[in-house]
Amino acid sequence: MAKILLTDDDPLLIRMYQKKLEIDGHTVETADDGVAALKKVKSFTPDLILLDIMMPNMNGYQVLEKLKADASTKKIPVILLTNVGSSDEDVEKGLDLGAVAYIVKAENRPSTVVSKVKEILAGYVRELPKVKAKLKA
Amino acid sequence: MTPLVYLGILTLVCWIVIIFLHSIKKSLTLIPLFTFISLSTLLGQYLSDLNYAVALGTFSLHVGTVAFFTSVLLGVLLLYLFEGPRGARLAMWVINGTTVLYLAVIGLMSSMIETTTVNFTWQSVVSNFWSIVAVVLDVFFMGITWELLSRKKGIPLFFRVFLVVLGTFILDTVVYITGAFSTIPAYTSILIGALEVRVILAFITSIFITLYLSAEGYKETGRDKPKNFWEILNFHSDLELKVATLSQVAQREKEINLQLSKFQQSLDAVSDQIVIANPKGTVIYANPAMETMTGYTRKEALGSKAGTLWGKQMPPEFYKKLWNTINNKKNFEGELINKRKTGGVYEALIKISPVLDDDGNIEYFVGIERDISRERQLERAKDEFLSMASHELRTPLTAIDGIVSMIRDGDYGEVNKNLVQPLDDINAASARLIALVNDLLNVSRIEAGRLKYDLAECDPNDDVQEVAGLLKGMLQSKKIDFSIQHCPPTMVVADKNKVKQVMSNLVGNAIKFTEKGLITVRLVQEPEQVVIYIQDTGVGIKTEDKNKLFQKFEQLGSDKSRQAGTGLGLYISKQICQKMGGDLWLDTSDYGKGSTFAFSLPRTGTTAAKAAAREIASEQHTHPDQKSDTDFIS
C-alpha cells in the first residue's frame, strides 16, 4: 500500500517489522544506521519513516533534525520506534523535533506498530503515547 | 566637732562598711537604722557625760570615741547576724584600719598645724590602740553570746539581741571605766551611773535593731555559722578561703583549657571540613580538612566571609536561603557545588548549625561539609549503566516477544494447534521479562532518588476514566464487569502519569486475580485527601500473606497469575504514592471473596501536599538528571 523506510541497527528487529509490514501490503526498504537512512530517503522517497533512536554514527534524533531541515523530506511523517524508554523528556524531545508518534518497541507488538502506521498514513495524526497499556494481541 | 558632724562621720563609716559587704541597695535601708542608733548613742553620750558631771562636778559633752565606738560595734553585730563570722571579721578589718588611718591623719595634721581642737598626745594613741583591741574582743564576745543564745531554742529575737548588746555594753563599760577612772574615788558611782546609762542605751538600740531585723525578715539560715567559737576570730580561714578560691579558679581554668585542646584536636582530625564563623559570618576557625577539600589554606580562610573563597557556584537564591535559615537560628542542610582553589568544582553535602548562648542569641555558626563528588559520580555511573543495560535487554526481548506473536498470528504460515499454547506461554514469559526490566530500572531509580515527579494539580476522577478506557480490552476478554463511582470534582497535587500508572497497576492486579464478577473503582473525597478504592471479587488474600504484599518480588496467587507479574508492582506503586504525600494499602480482603486496595493523594494546599512538593523539589535539586520513566505496569 505505502512505501515505508525502516531504520534500525538490529537486524533481528528489521526482519521482524519488515515481515509484518509486507504482510500488511506495504513496500519496505531498510537502513541500518542514520547515514544510510538519509541516503535511502532521497532515493526511495518513502511515505512514512520508522526511525530507531539508538544507532551508531548518527542517532535517531539527529536524523530527525536533518529530515525536518530539508524541504524535500520534512513533510514525510516519522514514527520514532525505540527501546530507550518513554520518559517525558525523551518523548517530548522526539515530538518537539517533529516526530508524529513515539512508540516503545518492547511495549508494543508488531501488530500494534502496524496499526499505528496505518493510522498515521490515513490521517497524519499527532499523538502523545504517554500511558502504556499492555494490549495482548 | 559638733554632734552633727560627729553623726555624719559615724554614719559614713558605718555606711562604708556596709557597702563593702552588701549591695548599695541594702546599705540604703540601713541608713535610718544607723541614724537611730547614732542618735541613741548621742543620747547615751549625753547621759554619760551628765553622769561624769555629777561625779566630777563639771559638765562637758565629750565627743568621745565611746559613742562612735558603740555605734560601730552595733553595726558589726548586724553584719555578724547577716553574714556570719566572715562579715564581722571583715568589718573589724575596716574599723581598725579606719582607726589607724585616723591616727595617722591626725598625727600628720597636728605635726603640720598647731591646733587645740584635736589633742594628739601619746594618750590618744594608747587609747585608740585599746579601742582596736576592744573591737576584736567585743566581736568575739558578741559572736559567742549570740551562738550560745541561738542554740537555746525558744528565746525571742528581741531578748537575744538585747542580751548580746547589753552584755557587750556592760563588758565594755566595766573595762573602760575601770581603765579610765579606777584611780579616782568617784569610780564606783561613775561605774554604776555608766552602767545605768548603758542599760537604757542597750534597750533602745535593741528595739531599733529588732525592728530592723523583723522588717528584713531575718532568718538564721542566711549566714554561715562558725563550727566552734574559735572560728569567730579565725582570720586564717579568710586567707585560706581566698587561696582555696583562687586555686580552684586556676584549676578550673586548666581543666577548661585541657578540654578545649582536646576538642580542637578532634576537630582537626576529622576528615570532613569544619568551619566555625562568628554571627557576622567571618571565619574564626577552619580545620585542616578544609585545606584538603578546597585547596585554600586555613590562613587564607581565617577572617574571610564564610563560603566566599570556595563558593559562589550556586544561584544567589541558594545562598540567600542558606543565610536566612541560619540567621533565624535554624539548621541548614543541603547540597551545593564549590570550587577548588586549583580550579575545578566538586559537589558537597553541607550542614550548618547556629550555636546559641544562654540568652538565645547566635554565638557562632558551625558548618560541616563533606565532599560527595565521588558518591554522586558513582550514582550517575550506576544509573547510566542500568539505563544502558535496560536498553540492551529490551532489544532481544522485543525480538522474542514480537516474532512469537507474529508466528502466533499466522504471519509465518498456519500454526499447528499444538503449538498455540506453547507460543502463548513464550509470549507471556517474554512480556513478563520486559516488564521486569522496566520495573528493575524504576526500582533502582526510586531508591536512588532519580525518579522524576512532575507535580501538578489534577482531578483523579479524570484519570480513572482514562485508565478504564485503556484496560477495556482486558476486562472484556475476561468478561468482568467494571464500574466507577466518582466523587465530586476535587483537585489533588500529583504527577498525573504516575497516578495513572498506580491505577493501572491496581486495576490490572484486580483483573489478574479475578475470574469473574465485578471490579469497582470508588473515589472518596476527604478533607485532606482523595482516596481511591479498587474493589474486586477475586480470590482474596490470606491473612498470613497480607504483610508480604508490598515487599519486593513477593508474588501471591496461583502459578497462572504469577506468570503475568514481576512482584515489584505494588512495591513501586506504594513508593510513588508515599513520595507524592499519600499512601497505598490493602483496605480489606477476604480469602475467596475478594480484596479492596486503596491509595490516597493529598489535596491542594494541604500540609502533606506541600511537604511532598518540597521533598520532591529538593530531590530534583540533588539529582538534576532524573528521569520520569513511566513504564512499569506489571
PDB file of C-alpha atoms in Angstrom, chain B residues 234-346:
ATOM      1  CA  ASN B 234      39.712  32.811 112.695  1.00  0.00           C
ATOM      2  CA  PHE B 235      41.496  35.236 110.409  1.00  0.00           C
ATOM      3  CA  HIS B 236      43.459  32.386 108.995  1.00  0.00           C
ATOM      4  CA  SER B 237      40.371  30.890 107.446  1.00  0.00           C
ATOM      5  CA  ASP B 238      39.744  34.085 105.490  1.00  0.00           C
ATOM      6  CA  LEU B 239      43.116  33.825 103.887  1.00  0.00           C
ATOM      7  CA  GLU B 240      42.732  30.094 103.367  1.00  0.00           C
ATOM      8  CA  LEU B 241      39.399  30.628 101.741  1.00  0.00           C
ATOM      9  CA  LYS B 242      40.830  33.203  99.397  1.00  0.00           C
ATOM     10  CA  VAL B 243      43.717  30.935  98.472  1.00  0.00           C
ATOM     11  CA  ALA B 244      41.384  27.989  98.031  1.00  0.00           C
ATOM     12  CA  THR B 245      39.088  30.003  95.808  1.00  0.00           C
ATOM     13  CA  LEU B 246      41.968  31.272  93.715  1.00  0.00           C
ATOM     14  CA  SER B 247      43.462  27.828  93.315  1.00  0.00           C
ATOM     15  CA  GLN B 248      40.016  26.450  92.461  1.00  0.00           C
ATOM     16  CA  VAL B 249      39.679  29.048  89.770  1.00  0.00           C
ATOM     17  CA  ALA B 250      43.122  28.257  88.435  1.00  0.00           C
ATOM     18  CA  GLN B 251      42.340  24.534  88.469  1.00  0.00           C
ATOM     19  CA  ARG B 252      39.072  25.092  86.638  1.00  0.00           C
ATOM     20  CA  GLU B 253      40.822  27.179  84.019  1.00  0.00           C
ATOM     21  CA  LYS B 254      43.334  24.417  83.470  1.00  0.00           C
ATOM     22  CA  GLU B 255      40.559  21.852  83.060  1.00  0.00           C
ATOM     23  CA  ILE B 256      38.710  24.030  80.588  1.00  0.00           C
ATOM     24  CA  ASN B 257      41.845  24.631  78.574  1.00  0.00           C
ATOM     25  CA  LEU B 258      42.555  20.916  78.507  1.00  0.00           C
ATOM     26  CA  GLN B 259      39.047  20.171  77.278  1.00  0.00           C
ATOM     27  CA  LEU B 260      39.302  22.872  74.656  1.00  0.00           C
ATOM     28  CA  SER B 261      42.569  21.500  73.352  1.00  0.00           C
ATOM     29  CA  LYS B 262      41.012  18.022  73.190  1.00  0.00           C
ATOM     30  CA  PHE B 263      38.118  19.401  71.179  1.00  0.00           C
ATOM     31  CA  GLN B 264      40.426  21.249  68.892  1.00  0.00           C
ATOM     32  CA  GLN B 265      42.446  18.095  68.314  1.00  0.00           C
ATOM     33  CA  SER B 266      39.287  16.171  67.472  1.00  0.00           C
ATOM     34  CA  LEU B 267      38.079  18.774  65.022  1.00  0.00           C
ATOM     35  CA  ASP B 268      41.494  18.923  63.468  1.00  0.00           C
ATOM     36  CA  ALA B 269      41.493  15.166  62.946  1.00  0.00           C
ATOM     37  CA  VAL B 270      38.073  14.899  61.325  1.00  0.00           C
ATOM     38  CA  SER B 271      38.057  14.204  57.602  1.00  0.00           C
ATOM     39  CA  ASP B 272      35.014  16.370  56.908  1.00  0.00           C
ATOM     40  CA  GLN B 273      35.553  20.079  56.596  1.00  0.00           C
ATOM     41  CA  ILE B 274      34.595  22.053  59.680  1.00  0.00           C
ATOM     42  CA  VAL B 275      34.356  25.805  59.603  1.00  0.00           C
ATOM     43  CA  ILE B 276      33.281  27.964  62.527  1.00  0.00           C
ATOM     44  CA  ALA B 277      32.139  31.514  61.877  1.00  0.00           C
ATOM     45  CA  ASN B 278      31.002  34.370  64.106  1.00  0.00           C
ATOM     46  CA  PRO B 279      27.442  35.719  63.826  1.00  0.00           C
ATOM     47  CA  LYS B 280      28.586  38.096  61.073  1.00  0.00           C
ATOM     48  CA  GLY B 281      29.798  35.150  59.030  1.00  0.00           C
ATOM     49  CA  THR B 282      33.527  35.733  59.426  1.00  0.00           C
ATOM     50  CA  VAL B 283      35.555  32.556  59.672  1.00  0.00           C
ATOM     51  CA  ILE B 284      37.175  32.155  63.077  1.00  0.00           C
ATOM     52  CA  TYR B 285      38.231  28.523  62.753  1.00  0.00           C
ATOM     53  CA  ALA B 286      38.773  26.078  59.939  1.00  0.00           C
ATOM     54  CA  ASN B 287      40.089  22.551  60.326  1.00  0.00           C
ATOM     55  CA  PRO B 288      42.869  21.000  58.214  1.00  0.00           C
ATOM     56  CA  ALA B 289      40.342  19.023  56.169  1.00  0.00           C
ATOM     57  CA  MET B 290      39.172  22.325  54.772  1.00  0.00           C
ATOM     58  CA  GLU B 291      42.544  22.804  53.154  1.00  0.00           C
ATOM     59  CA  THR B 292      42.441  19.386  51.534  1.00  0.00           C
ATOM     60  CA  MET B 293      38.952  19.909  50.253  1.00  0.00           C
ATOM     61  CA  THR B 294      39.075  23.462  48.974  1.00  0.00           C
ATOM     62  CA  GLY B 295      42.735  23.947  48.219  1.00  0.00           C
ATOM     63  CA  TYR B 296      42.795  27.155  50.249  1.00  0.00           C
ATOM     64  CA  THR B 297      44.952  27.397  53.368  1.00  0.00           C
ATOM     65  CA  ARG B 298      43.496  27.930  56.799  1.00  0.00           C
ATOM     66  CA  LYS B 299      45.314  31.223  56.958  1.00  0.00           C
ATOM     67  CA  GLU B 300      43.527  32.390  53.825  1.00  0.00           C
ATOM     68  CA  ALA B 301      40.205  31.272  55.207  1.00  0.00           C
ATOM     69  CA  LEU B 302      40.524  32.937  58.621  1.00  0.00           C
ATOM     70  CA  GLY B 303      38.952  36.323  58.574  1.00  0.00           C
ATOM     71  CA  SER B 304      37.184  35.806  55.264  1.00  0.00           C
ATOM     72  CA  LYS B 305      33.424  35.678  54.947  1.00  0.00           C
ATOM     73  CA  ALA B 306      32.403  32.028  55.130  1.00  0.00           C
ATOM     74  CA  GLY B 307      31.797  30.474  51.753  1.00  0.00           C
ATOM     75  CA  THR B 308      33.127  33.289  49.609  1.00  0.00           C
ATOM     76  CA  LEU B 309      36.545  31.828  48.851  1.00  0.00           C
ATOM     77  CA  TRP B 310      35.364  28.475  47.556  1.00  0.00           C
ATOM     78  CA  GLY B 311      31.688  29.198  46.963  1.00  0.00           C
ATOM     79  CA  LYS B 312      29.691  31.378  44.581  1.00  0.00           C
ATOM     80  CA  GLN B 313      28.946  28.471  42.271  1.00  0.00           C
ATOM     81  CA  MET B 314      25.268  28.254  43.105  1.00  0.00           C
ATOM     82  CA  PRO B 315      22.465  30.637  42.108  1.00  0.00           C
ATOM     83  CA  PRO B 316      22.118  33.597  44.534  1.00  0.00           C
ATOM     84  CA  GLU B 317      18.755  32.302  45.826  1.00  0.00           C
ATOM     85  CA  PHE B 318      20.544  29.306  47.277  1.00  0.00           C
ATOM     86  CA  TYR B 319      22.867  31.432  49.406  1.00  0.00           C
ATOM     87  CA  LYS B 320      20.035  33.763  50.331  1.00  0.00           C
ATOM     88  CA  LYS B 321      18.022  30.828  51.614  1.00  0.00           C
ATOM     89  CA  LEU B 322      21.065  29.498  53.453  1.00  0.00           C
ATOM     90  CA  TRP B 323      21.753  32.714  55.340  1.00  0.00           C
ATOM     91  CA  ASN B 324      18.051  33.291  56.022  1.00  0.00           C
ATOM     92  CA  THR B 325      17.714  29.869  57.576  1.00  0.00           C
ATOM     93  CA  ILE B 326      20.732  30.080  59.842  1.00  0.00           C
ATOM     94  CA  ASN B 327      20.137  33.679  60.830  1.00  0.00           C
ATOM     95  CA  ASN B 328      16.716  32.563  62.001  1.00  0.00           C
ATOM     96  CA  LYS B 329      18.501  30.153  64.336  1.00  0.00           C
ATOM     97  CA  LYS B 330      17.560  27.085  62.290  1.00  0.00           C
ATOM     98  CA  ASN B 331      19.827  24.349  60.942  1.00  0.00           C
ATOM     99  CA  PHE B 332      20.516  24.333  57.229  1.00  0.00           C
ATOM    100  CA  GLU B 333      21.144  21.173  55.261  1.00  0.00           C
ATOM    101  CA  GLY B 334      21.710  20.959  51.577  1.00  0.00           C
ATOM    102  CA  GLU B 335      23.917  20.054  48.663  1.00  0.00           C
ATOM    103  CA  LEU B 336      25.964  22.532  46.760  1.00  0.00           C
ATOM    104  CA  ILE B 337      28.756  22.909  44.268  1.00  0.00           C
ATOM    105  CA  ASN B 338      32.001  24.519  45.369  1.00  0.00           C
ATOM    106  CA  LYS B 339      35.155  25.471  43.559  1.00  0.00           C
ATOM    107  CA  ARG B 340      38.661  24.438  44.489  1.00  0.00           C
ATOM    108  CA  LYS B 341      41.450  26.968  44.515  1.00  0.00           C
ATOM    109  CA  THR B 342      43.264  24.922  41.911  1.00  0.00           C
ATOM    110  CA  GLY B 343      40.203  25.121  39.673  1.00  0.00           C
ATOM    111  CA  GLY B 344      37.577  22.506  39.141  1.00  0.00           C
ATOM    112  CA  VAL B 345      34.362  22.080  41.043  1.00  0.00           C
ATOM    113  CA  TYR B 346      33.147  19.485  43.452  1.00  0.00           C
TER     114      TYR B 346
END
